[in-house]
Structures are given as C-alpha cells and as structure tokens.
CSV table of C-alpha atoms and ligand atoms in Angstrom, one decimal:
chain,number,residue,atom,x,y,z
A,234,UNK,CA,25.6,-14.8,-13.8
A,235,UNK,CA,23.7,-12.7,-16.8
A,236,UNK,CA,21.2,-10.3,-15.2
A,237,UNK,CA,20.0,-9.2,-19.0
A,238,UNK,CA,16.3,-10.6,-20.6
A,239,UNK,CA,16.7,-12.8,-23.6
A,240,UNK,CA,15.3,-11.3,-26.7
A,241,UNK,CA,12.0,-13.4,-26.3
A,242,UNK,CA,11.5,-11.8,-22.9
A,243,UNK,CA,12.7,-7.9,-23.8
A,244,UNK,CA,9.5,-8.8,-26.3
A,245,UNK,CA,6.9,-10.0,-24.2
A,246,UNK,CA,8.1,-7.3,-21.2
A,247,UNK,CA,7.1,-4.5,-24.2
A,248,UNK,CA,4.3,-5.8,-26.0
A,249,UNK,CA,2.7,-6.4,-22.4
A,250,UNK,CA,3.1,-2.4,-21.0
A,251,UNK,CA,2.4,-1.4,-24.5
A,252,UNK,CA,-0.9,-3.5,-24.4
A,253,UNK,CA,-2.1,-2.6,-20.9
A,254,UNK,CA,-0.7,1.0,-21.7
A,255,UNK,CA,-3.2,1.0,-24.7
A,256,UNK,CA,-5.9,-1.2,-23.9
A,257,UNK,CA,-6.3,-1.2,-20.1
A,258,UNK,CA,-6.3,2.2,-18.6
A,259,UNK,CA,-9.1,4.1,-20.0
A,260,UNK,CA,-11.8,4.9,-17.0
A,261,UNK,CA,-9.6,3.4,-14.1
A,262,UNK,CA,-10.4,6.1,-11.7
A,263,UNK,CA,-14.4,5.6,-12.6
A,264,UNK,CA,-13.7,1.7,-12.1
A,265,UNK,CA,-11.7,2.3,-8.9
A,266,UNK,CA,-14.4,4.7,-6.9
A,267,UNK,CA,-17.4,2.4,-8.6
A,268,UNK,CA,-15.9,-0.6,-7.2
A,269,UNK,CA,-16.7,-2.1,-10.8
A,270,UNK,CA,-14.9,-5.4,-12.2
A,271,UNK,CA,-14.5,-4.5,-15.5
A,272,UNK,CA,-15.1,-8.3,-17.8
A,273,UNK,CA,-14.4,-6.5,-21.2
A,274,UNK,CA,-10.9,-6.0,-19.7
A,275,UNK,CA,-10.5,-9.0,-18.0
A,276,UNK,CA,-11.5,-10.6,-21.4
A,277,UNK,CA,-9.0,-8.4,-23.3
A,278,UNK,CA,-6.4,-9.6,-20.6
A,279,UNK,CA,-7.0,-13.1,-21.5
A,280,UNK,CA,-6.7,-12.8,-25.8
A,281,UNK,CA,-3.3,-11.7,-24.0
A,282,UNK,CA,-2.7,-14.6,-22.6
A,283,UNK,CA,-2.0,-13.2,-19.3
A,284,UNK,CA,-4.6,-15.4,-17.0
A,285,UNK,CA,-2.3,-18.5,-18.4
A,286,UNK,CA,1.2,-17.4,-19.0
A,287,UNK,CA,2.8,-20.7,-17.5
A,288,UNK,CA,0.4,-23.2,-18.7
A,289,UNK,CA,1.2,-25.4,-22.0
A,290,UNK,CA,-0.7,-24.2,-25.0
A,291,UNK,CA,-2.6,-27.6,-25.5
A,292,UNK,CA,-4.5,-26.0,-22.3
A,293,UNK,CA,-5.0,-22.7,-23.5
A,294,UNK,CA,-2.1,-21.3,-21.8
A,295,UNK,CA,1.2,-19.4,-23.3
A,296,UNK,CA,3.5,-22.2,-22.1
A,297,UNK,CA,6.1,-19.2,-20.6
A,298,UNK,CA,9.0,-20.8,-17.9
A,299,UNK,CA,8.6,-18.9,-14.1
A,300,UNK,CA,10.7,-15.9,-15.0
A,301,UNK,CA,9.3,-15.2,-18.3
A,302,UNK,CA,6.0,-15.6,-16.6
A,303,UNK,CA,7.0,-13.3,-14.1
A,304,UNK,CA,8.7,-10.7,-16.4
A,305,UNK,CA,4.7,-10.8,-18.1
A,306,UNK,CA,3.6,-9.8,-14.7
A,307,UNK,CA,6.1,-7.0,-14.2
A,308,UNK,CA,4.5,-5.6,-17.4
A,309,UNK,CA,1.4,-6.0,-16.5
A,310,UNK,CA,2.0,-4.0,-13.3
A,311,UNK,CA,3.9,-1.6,-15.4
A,312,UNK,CA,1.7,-0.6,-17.9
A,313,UNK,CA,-1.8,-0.9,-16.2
A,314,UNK,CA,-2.9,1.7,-13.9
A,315,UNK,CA,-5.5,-0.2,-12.7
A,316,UNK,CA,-4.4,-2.1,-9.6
A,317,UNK,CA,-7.9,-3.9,-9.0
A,318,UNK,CA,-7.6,-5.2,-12.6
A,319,UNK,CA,-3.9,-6.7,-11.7
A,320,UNK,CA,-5.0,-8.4,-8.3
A,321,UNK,CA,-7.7,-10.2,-10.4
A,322,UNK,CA,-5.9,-11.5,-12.6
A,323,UNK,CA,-3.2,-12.3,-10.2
A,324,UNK,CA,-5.4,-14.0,-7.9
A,325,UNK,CA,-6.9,-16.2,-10.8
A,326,UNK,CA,-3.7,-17.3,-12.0
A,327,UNK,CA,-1.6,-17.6,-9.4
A,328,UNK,CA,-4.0,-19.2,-6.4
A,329,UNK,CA,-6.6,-21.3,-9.3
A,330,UNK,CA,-5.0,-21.7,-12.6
A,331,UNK,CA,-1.7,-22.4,-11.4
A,332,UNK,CA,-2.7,-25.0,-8.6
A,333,UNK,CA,-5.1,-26.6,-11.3
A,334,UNK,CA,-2.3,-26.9,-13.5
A,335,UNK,CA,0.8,-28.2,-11.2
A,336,UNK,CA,-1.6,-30.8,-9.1
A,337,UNK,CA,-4.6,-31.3,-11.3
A,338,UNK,CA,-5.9,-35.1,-13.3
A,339,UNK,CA,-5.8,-34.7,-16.8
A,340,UNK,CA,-9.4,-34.9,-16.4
A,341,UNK,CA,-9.5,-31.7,-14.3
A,342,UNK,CA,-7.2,-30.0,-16.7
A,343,UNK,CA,-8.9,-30.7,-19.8
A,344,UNK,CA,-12.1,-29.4,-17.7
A,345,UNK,CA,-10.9,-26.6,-16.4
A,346,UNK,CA,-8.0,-25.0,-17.8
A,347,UNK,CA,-8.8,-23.8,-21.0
A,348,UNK,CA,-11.9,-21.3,-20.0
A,349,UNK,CA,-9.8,-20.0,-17.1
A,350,UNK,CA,-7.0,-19.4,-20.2
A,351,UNK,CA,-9.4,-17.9,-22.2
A,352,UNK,CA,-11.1,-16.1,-19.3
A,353,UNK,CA,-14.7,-17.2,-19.8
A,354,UNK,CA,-14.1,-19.0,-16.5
A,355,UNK,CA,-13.5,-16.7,-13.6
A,356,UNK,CA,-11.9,-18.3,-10.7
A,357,UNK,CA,-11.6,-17.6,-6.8
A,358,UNK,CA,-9.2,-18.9,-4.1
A,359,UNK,CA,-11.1,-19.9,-0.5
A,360,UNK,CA,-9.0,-20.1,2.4
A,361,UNK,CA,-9.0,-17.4,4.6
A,362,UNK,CA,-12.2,-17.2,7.0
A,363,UNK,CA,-13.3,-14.9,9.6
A,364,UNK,CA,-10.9,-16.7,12.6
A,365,UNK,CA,-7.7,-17.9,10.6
A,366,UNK,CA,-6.1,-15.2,8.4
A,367,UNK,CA,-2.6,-15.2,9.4
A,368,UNK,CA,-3.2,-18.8,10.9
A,369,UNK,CA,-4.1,-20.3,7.5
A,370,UNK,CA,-4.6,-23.5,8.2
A,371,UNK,CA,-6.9,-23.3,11.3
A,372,UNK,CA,-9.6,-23.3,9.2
A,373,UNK,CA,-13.0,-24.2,10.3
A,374,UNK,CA,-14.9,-25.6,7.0
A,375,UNK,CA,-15.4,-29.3,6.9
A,376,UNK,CA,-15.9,-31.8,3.9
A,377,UNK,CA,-17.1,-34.6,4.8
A,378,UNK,CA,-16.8,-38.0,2.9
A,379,UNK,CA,-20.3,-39.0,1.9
A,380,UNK,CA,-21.6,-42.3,-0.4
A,381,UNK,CA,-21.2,-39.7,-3.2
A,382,UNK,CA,-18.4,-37.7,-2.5
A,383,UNK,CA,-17.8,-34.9,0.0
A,384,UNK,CA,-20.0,-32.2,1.6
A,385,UNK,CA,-18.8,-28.5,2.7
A,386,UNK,CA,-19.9,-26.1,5.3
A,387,UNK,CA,-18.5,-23.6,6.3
A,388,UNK,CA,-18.0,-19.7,5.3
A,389,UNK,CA,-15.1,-18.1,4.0
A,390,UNK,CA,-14.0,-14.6,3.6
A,391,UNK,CA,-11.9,-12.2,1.8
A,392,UNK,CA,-12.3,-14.0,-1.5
A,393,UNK,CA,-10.9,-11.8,-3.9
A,394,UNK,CA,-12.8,-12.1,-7.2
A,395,UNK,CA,-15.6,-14.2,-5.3
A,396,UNK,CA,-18.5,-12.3,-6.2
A,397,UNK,CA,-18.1,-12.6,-10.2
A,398,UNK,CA,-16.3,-15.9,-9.8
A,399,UNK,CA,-17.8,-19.2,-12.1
A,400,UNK,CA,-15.5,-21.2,-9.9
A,401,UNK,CA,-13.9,-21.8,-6.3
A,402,UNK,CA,-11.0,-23.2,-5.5
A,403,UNK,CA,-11.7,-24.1,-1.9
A,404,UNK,CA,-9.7,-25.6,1.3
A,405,UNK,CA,-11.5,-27.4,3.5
A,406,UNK,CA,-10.7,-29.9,6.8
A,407,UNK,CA,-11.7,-33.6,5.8
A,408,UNK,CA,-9.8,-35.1,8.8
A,409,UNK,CA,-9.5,-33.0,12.4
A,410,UNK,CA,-7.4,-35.6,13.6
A,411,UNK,CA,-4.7,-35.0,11.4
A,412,UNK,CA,-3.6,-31.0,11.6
A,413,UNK,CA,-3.1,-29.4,8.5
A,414,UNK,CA,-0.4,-31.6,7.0
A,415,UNK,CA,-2.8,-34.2,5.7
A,416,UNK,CA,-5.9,-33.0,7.6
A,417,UNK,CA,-7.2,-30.4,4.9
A,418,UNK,CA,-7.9,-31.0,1.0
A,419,UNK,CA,-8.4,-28.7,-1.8
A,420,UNK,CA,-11.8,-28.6,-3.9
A,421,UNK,CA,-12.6,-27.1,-7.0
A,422,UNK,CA,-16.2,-26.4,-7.3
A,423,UNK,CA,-18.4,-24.6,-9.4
A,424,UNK,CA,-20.0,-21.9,-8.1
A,425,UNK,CA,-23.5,-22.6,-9.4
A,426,UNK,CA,-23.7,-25.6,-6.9
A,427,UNK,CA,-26.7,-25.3,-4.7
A,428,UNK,CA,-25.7,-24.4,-1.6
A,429,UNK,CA,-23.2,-21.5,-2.2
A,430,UNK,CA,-24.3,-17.7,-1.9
A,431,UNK,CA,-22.6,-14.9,-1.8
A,432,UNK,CA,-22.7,-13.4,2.0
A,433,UNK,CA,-20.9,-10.0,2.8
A,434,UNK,CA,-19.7,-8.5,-0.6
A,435,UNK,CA,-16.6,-5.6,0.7
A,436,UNK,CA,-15.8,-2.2,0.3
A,437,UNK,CA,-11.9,-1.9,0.5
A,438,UNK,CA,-9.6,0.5,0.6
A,439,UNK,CA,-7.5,0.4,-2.5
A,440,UNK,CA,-7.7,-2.7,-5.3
A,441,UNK,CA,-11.1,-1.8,-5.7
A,442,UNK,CA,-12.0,-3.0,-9.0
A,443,UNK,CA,-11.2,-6.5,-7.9
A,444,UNK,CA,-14.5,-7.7,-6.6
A,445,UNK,CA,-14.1,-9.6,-2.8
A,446,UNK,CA,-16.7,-11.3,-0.6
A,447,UNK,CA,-17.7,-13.8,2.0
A,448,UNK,CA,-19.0,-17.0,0.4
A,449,UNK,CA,-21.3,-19.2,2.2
A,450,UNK,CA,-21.4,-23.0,2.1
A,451,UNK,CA,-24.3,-25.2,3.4
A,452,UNK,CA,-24.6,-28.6,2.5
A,453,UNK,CA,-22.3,-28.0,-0.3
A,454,UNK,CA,-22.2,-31.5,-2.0
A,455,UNK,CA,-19.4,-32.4,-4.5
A,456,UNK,CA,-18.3,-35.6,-6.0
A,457,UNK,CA,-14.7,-37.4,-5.5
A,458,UNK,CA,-14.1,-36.1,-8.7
A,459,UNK,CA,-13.9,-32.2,-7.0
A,460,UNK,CA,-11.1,-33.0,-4.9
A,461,UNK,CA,-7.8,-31.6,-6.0
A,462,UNK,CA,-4.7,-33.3,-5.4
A,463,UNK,CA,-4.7,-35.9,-3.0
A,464,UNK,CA,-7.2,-36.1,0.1
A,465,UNK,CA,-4.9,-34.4,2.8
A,466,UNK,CA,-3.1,-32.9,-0.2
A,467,UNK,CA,-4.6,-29.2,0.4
A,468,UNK,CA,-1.7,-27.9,2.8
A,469,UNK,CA,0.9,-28.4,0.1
A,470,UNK,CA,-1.3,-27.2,-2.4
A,471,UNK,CA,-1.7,-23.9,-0.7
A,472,UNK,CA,1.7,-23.5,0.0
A,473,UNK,CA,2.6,-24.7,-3.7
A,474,UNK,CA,0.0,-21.6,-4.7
A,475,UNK,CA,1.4,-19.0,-2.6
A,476,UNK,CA,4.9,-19.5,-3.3
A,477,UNK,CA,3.9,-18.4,-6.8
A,478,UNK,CA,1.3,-15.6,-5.5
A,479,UNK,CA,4.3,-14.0,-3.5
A,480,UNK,CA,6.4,-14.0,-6.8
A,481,UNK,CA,4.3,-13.1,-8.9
A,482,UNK,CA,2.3,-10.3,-7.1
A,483,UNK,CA,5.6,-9.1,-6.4
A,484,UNK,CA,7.1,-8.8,-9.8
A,485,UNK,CA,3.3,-6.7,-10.8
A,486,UNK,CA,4.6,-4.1,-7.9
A,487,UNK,CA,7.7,-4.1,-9.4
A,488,UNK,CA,6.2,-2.8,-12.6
A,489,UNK,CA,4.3,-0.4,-10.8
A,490,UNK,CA,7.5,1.0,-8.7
A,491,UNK,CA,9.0,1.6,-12.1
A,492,UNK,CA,6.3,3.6,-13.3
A,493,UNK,CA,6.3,5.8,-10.1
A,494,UNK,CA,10.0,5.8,-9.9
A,495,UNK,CA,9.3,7.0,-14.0
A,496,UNK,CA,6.7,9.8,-13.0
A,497,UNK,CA,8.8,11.2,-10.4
A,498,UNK,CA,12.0,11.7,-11.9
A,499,UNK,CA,9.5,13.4,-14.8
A,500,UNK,CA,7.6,15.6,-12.2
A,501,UNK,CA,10.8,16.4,-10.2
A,502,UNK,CA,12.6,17.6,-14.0
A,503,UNK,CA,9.4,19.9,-14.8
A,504,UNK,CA,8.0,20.9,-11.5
A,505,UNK,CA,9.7,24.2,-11.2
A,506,UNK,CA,9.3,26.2,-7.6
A,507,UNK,CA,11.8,29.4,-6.9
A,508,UNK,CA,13.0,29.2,-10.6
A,509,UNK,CA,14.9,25.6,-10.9
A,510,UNK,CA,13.3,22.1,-10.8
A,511,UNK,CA,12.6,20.4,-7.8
A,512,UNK,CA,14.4,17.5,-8.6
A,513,UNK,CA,17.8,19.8,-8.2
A,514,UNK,CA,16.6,19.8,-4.8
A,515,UNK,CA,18.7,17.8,-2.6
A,516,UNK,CA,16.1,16.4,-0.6
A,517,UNK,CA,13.8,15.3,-3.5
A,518,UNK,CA,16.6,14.2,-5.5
A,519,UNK,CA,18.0,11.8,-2.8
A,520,UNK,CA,14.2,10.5,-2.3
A,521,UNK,CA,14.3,9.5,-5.8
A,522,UNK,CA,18.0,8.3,-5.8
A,523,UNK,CA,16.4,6.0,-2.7
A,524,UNK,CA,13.4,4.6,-5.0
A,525,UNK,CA,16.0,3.6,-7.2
A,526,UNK,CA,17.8,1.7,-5.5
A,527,UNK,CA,15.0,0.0,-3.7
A,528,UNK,CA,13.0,-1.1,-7.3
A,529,UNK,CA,16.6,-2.7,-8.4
A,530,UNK,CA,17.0,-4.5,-5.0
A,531,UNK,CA,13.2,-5.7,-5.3
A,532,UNK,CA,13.7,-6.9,-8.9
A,533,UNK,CA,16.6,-9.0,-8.3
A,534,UNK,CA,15.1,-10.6,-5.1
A,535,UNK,CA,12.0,-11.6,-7.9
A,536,UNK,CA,13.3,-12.9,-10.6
A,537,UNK,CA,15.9,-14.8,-8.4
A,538,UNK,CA,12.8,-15.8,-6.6
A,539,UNK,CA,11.5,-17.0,-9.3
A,540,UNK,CA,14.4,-18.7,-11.2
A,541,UNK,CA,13.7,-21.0,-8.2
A,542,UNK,CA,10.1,-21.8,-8.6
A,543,UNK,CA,10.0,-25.6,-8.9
A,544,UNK,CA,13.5,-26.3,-8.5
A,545,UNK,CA,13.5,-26.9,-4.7
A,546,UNK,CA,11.4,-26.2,-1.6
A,547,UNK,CA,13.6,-24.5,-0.2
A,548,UNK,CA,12.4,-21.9,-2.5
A,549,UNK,CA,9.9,-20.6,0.2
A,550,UNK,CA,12.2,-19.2,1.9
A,551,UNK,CA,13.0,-16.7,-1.2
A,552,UNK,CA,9.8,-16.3,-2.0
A,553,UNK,CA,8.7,-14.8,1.7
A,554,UNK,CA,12.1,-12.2,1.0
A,555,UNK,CA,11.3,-10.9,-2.6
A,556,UNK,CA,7.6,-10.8,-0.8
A,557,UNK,CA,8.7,-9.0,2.5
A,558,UNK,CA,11.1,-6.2,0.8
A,559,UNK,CA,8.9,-5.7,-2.6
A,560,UNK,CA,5.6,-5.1,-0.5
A,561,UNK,CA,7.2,-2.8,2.0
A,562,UNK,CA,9.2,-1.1,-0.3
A,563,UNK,CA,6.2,-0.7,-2.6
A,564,UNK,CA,3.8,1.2,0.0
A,565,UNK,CA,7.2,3.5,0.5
A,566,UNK,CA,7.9,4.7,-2.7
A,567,UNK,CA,3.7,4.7,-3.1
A,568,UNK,CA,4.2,7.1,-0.1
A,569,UNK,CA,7.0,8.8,-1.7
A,570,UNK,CA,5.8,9.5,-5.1
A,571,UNK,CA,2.6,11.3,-3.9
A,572,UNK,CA,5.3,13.9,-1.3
A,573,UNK,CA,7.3,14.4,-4.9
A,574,UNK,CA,3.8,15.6,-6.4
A,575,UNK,CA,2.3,17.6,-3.3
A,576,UNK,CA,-0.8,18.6,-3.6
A,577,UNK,CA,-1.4,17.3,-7.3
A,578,UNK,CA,-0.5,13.5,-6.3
A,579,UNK,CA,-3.4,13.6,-3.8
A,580,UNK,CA,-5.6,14.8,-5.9
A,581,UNK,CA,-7.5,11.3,-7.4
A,582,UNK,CA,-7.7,12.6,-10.9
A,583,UNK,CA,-3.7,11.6,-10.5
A,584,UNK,CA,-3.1,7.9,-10.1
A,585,UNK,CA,-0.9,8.6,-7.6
A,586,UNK,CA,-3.6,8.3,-4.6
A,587,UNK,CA,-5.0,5.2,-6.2
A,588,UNK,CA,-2.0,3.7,-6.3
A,589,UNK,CA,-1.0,4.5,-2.5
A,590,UNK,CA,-4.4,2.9,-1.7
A,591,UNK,CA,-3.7,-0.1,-4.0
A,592,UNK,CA,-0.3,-0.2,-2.1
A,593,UNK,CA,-1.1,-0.4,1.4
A,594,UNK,CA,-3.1,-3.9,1.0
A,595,UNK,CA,0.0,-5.6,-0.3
A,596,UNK,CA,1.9,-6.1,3.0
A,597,UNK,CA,-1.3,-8.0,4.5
A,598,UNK,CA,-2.4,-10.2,1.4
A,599,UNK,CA,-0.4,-13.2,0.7
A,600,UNK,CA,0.7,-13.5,4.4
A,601,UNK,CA,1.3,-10.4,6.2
A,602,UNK,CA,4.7,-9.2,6.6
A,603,UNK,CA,4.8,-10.4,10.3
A,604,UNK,CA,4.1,-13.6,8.4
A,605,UNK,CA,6.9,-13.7,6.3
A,606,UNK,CA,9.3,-12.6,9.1
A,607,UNK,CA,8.0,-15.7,10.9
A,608,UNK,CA,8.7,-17.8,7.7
A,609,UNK,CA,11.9,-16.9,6.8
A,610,UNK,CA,13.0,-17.3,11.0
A,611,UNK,CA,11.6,-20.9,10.9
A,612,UNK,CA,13.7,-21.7,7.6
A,613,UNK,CA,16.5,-20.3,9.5
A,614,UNK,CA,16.0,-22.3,12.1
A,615,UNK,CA,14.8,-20.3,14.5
B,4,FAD,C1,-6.8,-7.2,-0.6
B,4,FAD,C2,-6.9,-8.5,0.0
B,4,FAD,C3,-7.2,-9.6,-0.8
B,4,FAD,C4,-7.3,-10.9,-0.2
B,4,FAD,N1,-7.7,-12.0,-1.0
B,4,FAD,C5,-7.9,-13.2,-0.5
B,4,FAD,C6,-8.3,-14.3,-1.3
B,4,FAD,O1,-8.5,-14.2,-2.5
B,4,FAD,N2,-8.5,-15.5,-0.7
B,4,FAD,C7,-8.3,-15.7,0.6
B,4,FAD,O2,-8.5,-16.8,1.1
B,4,FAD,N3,-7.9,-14.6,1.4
B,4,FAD,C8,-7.7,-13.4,0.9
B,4,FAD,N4,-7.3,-12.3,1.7
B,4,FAD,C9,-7.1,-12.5,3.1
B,4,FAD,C10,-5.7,-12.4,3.6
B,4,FAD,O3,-5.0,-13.6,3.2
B,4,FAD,C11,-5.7,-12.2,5.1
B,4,FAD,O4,-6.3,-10.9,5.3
B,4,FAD,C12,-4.2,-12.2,5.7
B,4,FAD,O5,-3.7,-13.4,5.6
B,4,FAD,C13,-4.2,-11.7,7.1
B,4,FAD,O6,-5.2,-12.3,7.9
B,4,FAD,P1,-6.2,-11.4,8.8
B,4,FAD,O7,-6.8,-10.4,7.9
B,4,FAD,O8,-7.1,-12.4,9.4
B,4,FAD,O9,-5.3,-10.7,9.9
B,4,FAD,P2,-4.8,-11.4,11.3
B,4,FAD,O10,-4.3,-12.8,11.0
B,4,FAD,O11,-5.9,-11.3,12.3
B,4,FAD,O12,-3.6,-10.5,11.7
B,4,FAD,C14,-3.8,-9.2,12.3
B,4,FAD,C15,-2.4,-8.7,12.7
B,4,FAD,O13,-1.7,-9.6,13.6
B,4,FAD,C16,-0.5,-10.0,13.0
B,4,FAD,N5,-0.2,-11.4,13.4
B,4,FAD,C17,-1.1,-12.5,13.3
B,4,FAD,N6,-0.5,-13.6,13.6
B,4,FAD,C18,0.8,-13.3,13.9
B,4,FAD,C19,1.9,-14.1,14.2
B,4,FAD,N7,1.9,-15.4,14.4
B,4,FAD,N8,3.1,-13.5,14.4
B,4,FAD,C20,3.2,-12.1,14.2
B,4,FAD,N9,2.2,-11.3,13.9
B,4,FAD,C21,1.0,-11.9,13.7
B,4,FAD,C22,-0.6,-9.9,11.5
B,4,FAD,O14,0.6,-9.8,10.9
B,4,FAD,C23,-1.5,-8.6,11.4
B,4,FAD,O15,-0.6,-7.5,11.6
B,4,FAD,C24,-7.2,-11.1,1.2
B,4,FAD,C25,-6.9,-9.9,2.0
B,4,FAD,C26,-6.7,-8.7,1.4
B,4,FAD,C27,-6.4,-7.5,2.3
C-alpha cells in the first residue's frame, strides 16, 4: 500500500492552492457579507479546469481518474478562502456535470458538457423540497408523460447555485406506484423554459457566496429528449451523484483543515502571552496535536473513499464514513482554530469566523450526519 501522490498529482495538488491562493481570494470577506456569486471567479475556476476535472477532454473536461480529481478538490479547499466559491463549484460538478457525464446520451453530452467545462453553463441540482430533506426521495414534484414529452410541477428548495443557474438538473416522480426505485427520473432542463421562476432566494449562515433558492415549476414542459438516464433511473442517479458529492466536498474540507491546522501552529509559534508562545502551552499545544491527527484520519478515509468510486457499490458505504468523520471533524477544528486565535479569530476581517460559518452547514448538506449513521447501519446490516 503507497500512501504518497504520483508526480502528476504532487503537480496538480500545487498549481491548484497556488492558483486559488493567487487568483481566488481577493474581496472574499466583501463577497461573503454581500451574499455575491462572484462569475469572473467562477469563470477563472473553469480556464482551471476545475468544474470538469473527471470528464474526458473531447468534452471540455481534464480527463483526471477519482483520486486525482479529488486531490484537485483538496486544493481547491486549500488554497481558496472563499467557501461559497468551493460549494459552487462543488455542487456543479459533483451533483450536474458528473451525473451528465456517467449516465448521459452522447447527445446530451455533446449538448451539455462542454459549457458546464468551460463554465459558461452554470448548473443546479433539484431534489430537496420543503417536506423531504433527509427523506430524499419522498419528493412531491411530478412529471407527467405527455404526446410531447413530460410536464413538471412542483417546487423545490435549497438549490444551491439556483438563482444564477442556466440549467437544472431536476428529480421528479413520473410513476407513484413504483416508490423511489423506478418511480422518480432525472431531468435536465434549461432554466429559461417557461414555467420556472425563481421563488424564495436565501440568506444563510456561512457559504454565502454560493447563491441558493426555491425554484418553482408550473406546467414545466420538456421533451423525452430531457430525461436523464432511464425513466425510473433518477434514484440511482442521485445516489450515483452523491456518492461523489460526499467525496469530493469532503476532500475540499480537507484542504481547508490543512490550512487551519497551518494558521494555528503559525499563531500558536508567534502569539506570545506571559513571555513564551502559546503554543508551548500544554493545553493549546495538545488542541493542535488533536487537529492533526484528525486531518490525517479524514484524508485517508477520502482518498480511500475515492480509490473506490466506480469500482463497486459497495462504495456507499465509504463514502457516508469519509462524509460523517470529515464533516464533523471539520466544524471542530473550525471551532478550534478560532479558541487558538481569541479574540482576533472572531473578528471577520480574519477568515477564521467565515470559515466556522462555512463549516457548520457541512454536517447537514449531502445527507445529514444522522443520515449517514443511518446509511452506514443499513450496509451493516442493521
Ligand atoms: C448549504 C446547503 C446547501 C444545499 N444545497 C442543496 C442543493 O443544491 N440541492 C438540493 O436538492 N438540496 C440542497 N440542500 C438541502 C439539503 O440536502 C437538506 O437540507 C438536507 O438533506 C437535510 O434536510 P432538511 O433540511 O429538510 O432537514 P430534515 O430532514 O428536516 O432533518 C432535520 C433533523 O432531523 C434529523 N433526521 C431526519 N430524518 C432522520 C432520520 N431518519 N434518522 C435520524 N435523524 C433524522 C436530521 O438529521 C436533522 O438533524 C442544501 C442544504 C444546505 C444547508
């Protein structure tokens, strides 16, 4: 077992942080209490190939394998400050691009995934809606088969880049009968169809320059040619998606433990109080000596999650672990780097208090952490 990068991922791993170091902090804390989706960035992201790591280069993508993909995204999450910025382009790629990519006609690929590649085409994932959240798949939204094709109605919430989103990727029940294997189907449609507005648009709490809101669907109507997949297809689909939005969220929070784990140990060696460093205080030192161990534990559970993307479904089960311990560790160390930095870490000029804030939503998106518990019980058996 070698637990060392290859040369070709040592060099992606730095010319990402050094990129987003360069490029992709400037005015975060502006961005973050404006609530502003920044598209210059997004764009810059893109001539990065970051919104299409995985995907072949005739598509526009940068044809990476899942770890090297997921290493990209531990840079990314290193060397960007901006947690908004990260969700977005997580979301995109990991809940659209990918899905489009794995289950997609060559048709729908050719169509589709070169703008989301190059980032002209902004894309949002639909599931969630006001009464299923942790209960995915009791979704109310219905397609219904038409001459034509299908038509949607329903509303959906939550929908991380929804508001500045060209296109939806959205799950919808097309036979009741049926539960949700084989009773829901995924839909990519373009925002710009008549019948879609934008309802509630949300204030969060952290994550803020990624844009979220309800979207609205009445009447939608969209040919056969929208459906992605399979009719039925959409609970495998989502699951498919998620697997990879749990790895690869995850690996982004690993760059960003790193880089708190980084401006601890720094604060701790030059934060002098009653004439020596805090850091040769017992107390500090051994909340830094815990950080440690909990980034190495969280990157090992990744990137052995996601040596296993694609090589069995079994591979659920790691994927709800690496999500489970990297969230929860992530809001602790979050929590722990701004008591290193006392007063200063709470003040927002740091990142510190942005970060906390960007921190706390990760145990609830993606499945909660109750979730994953439940998910990693029912592959055990129980
Ligand atoms: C920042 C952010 C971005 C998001 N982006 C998107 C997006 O792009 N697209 C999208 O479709 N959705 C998105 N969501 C929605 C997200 O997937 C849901 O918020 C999440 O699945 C939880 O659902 P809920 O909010 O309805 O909480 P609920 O399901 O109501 O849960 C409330 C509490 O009850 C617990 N609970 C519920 N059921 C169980 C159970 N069976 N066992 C144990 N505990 C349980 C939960 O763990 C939680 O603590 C986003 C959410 C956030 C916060």
């Amino acid at each position: 077992m070698d637990f060392s990068l290859s040369k070709e991922q040592q060099l992606i791993k730095d010319n990402i942080s050094t990129f987003a170091r360069k490029e992709l902090n400037k005015d975060a804390v502006s961005r973050d209490r404006d609530q502003e989706f920044s598209k210059a960035l997004w764009l810059k992201c893109a001539d990065q190939q970051l919104q299409g790591l995985p995907v072949e280069n005739e598509f526009g993508g940068a044809g990476l394998d899942p770890v090297s993909t997921i290493i990209a995204l531990e840079a990314l999450g290193y060397g960007c400050t901006d947690g908004g910025l990260n969700f977005a382009v997580c979301a995109h790629l990991l809940a659209c691009v990918i899905p489009i990519w794995k289950y997609g006609t060559e048709a729908q690929k050719k169509q589709y995934l070169p703008g989301m590649c190059k980032g002209t085409m902004i894309a949002a994932n639909a599931m969630t809606e006001s009464g299923s959240g942790s209960d995915a798949f009791s979704i109310k939204t219905k397609a219904e088969k038409t001459a034509k094709g299908y038509v949607l109605n329903g509303i959906k919430t939550f929908t991380s880049n929804g508001p500045v989103a060209d296109l939806i990727l959205v799950y919808a029940v097309t036979d009741a009968t049926k539960g949700y294997y084989g009773g829901i189907s995924a839909f990519i449609i373009d925002k710009n169809t008549p019948g879609i507005t934008v309802g509630e648009t949300f204030e969060k709490m952290g994550l803020r320059s990624c844009n979220m809101c309800e979207l609205i669907f009445e009447n939608v109507t969209v040919p056969e040619s929208a459906v992605l997949g399979a009719i039925g297809a959409g609970a495998g689909i989502f699951n498919y998606s998620m697997e990879w939005e749990r790895i690869g969220i995850a690996a982004c929070h690993v760059g960003t433990m790193e880089r708190l784990l980084e401006l601890s140990v720094n604060y701790a060696q030059t934060r002098t109080m009653g004439n020596e460093p805090i850091g040769k205080k017992q107390a500090v030192a051994h909340t830094i000596a815990g950080m440690k161990t909990q980034l190495e534990a969280a990157r090992m559970l990744t990137y052995k999650a996601a040596a296993g993307i694609d090589k069995s479904r079994e591979n659920a089960i790691n994927a709800s672990v690496a999500k489970l311990f990297v969230s929860e560790a992530f809001r602790a160390i979050a929590m722990e780097t701004m008591q290193i930095h006392g007063g200063n870490g709470y003040m927002t000029s740091y990142e510190i208090e942005r970060t906390l804030r960007d921190a706390i939503g990760s145990t609830i998106y993606s499945g909660t952490s109750e979730i994953q518990k439940n998910i990693i019980a029912g592959w055990l058996g129980l």
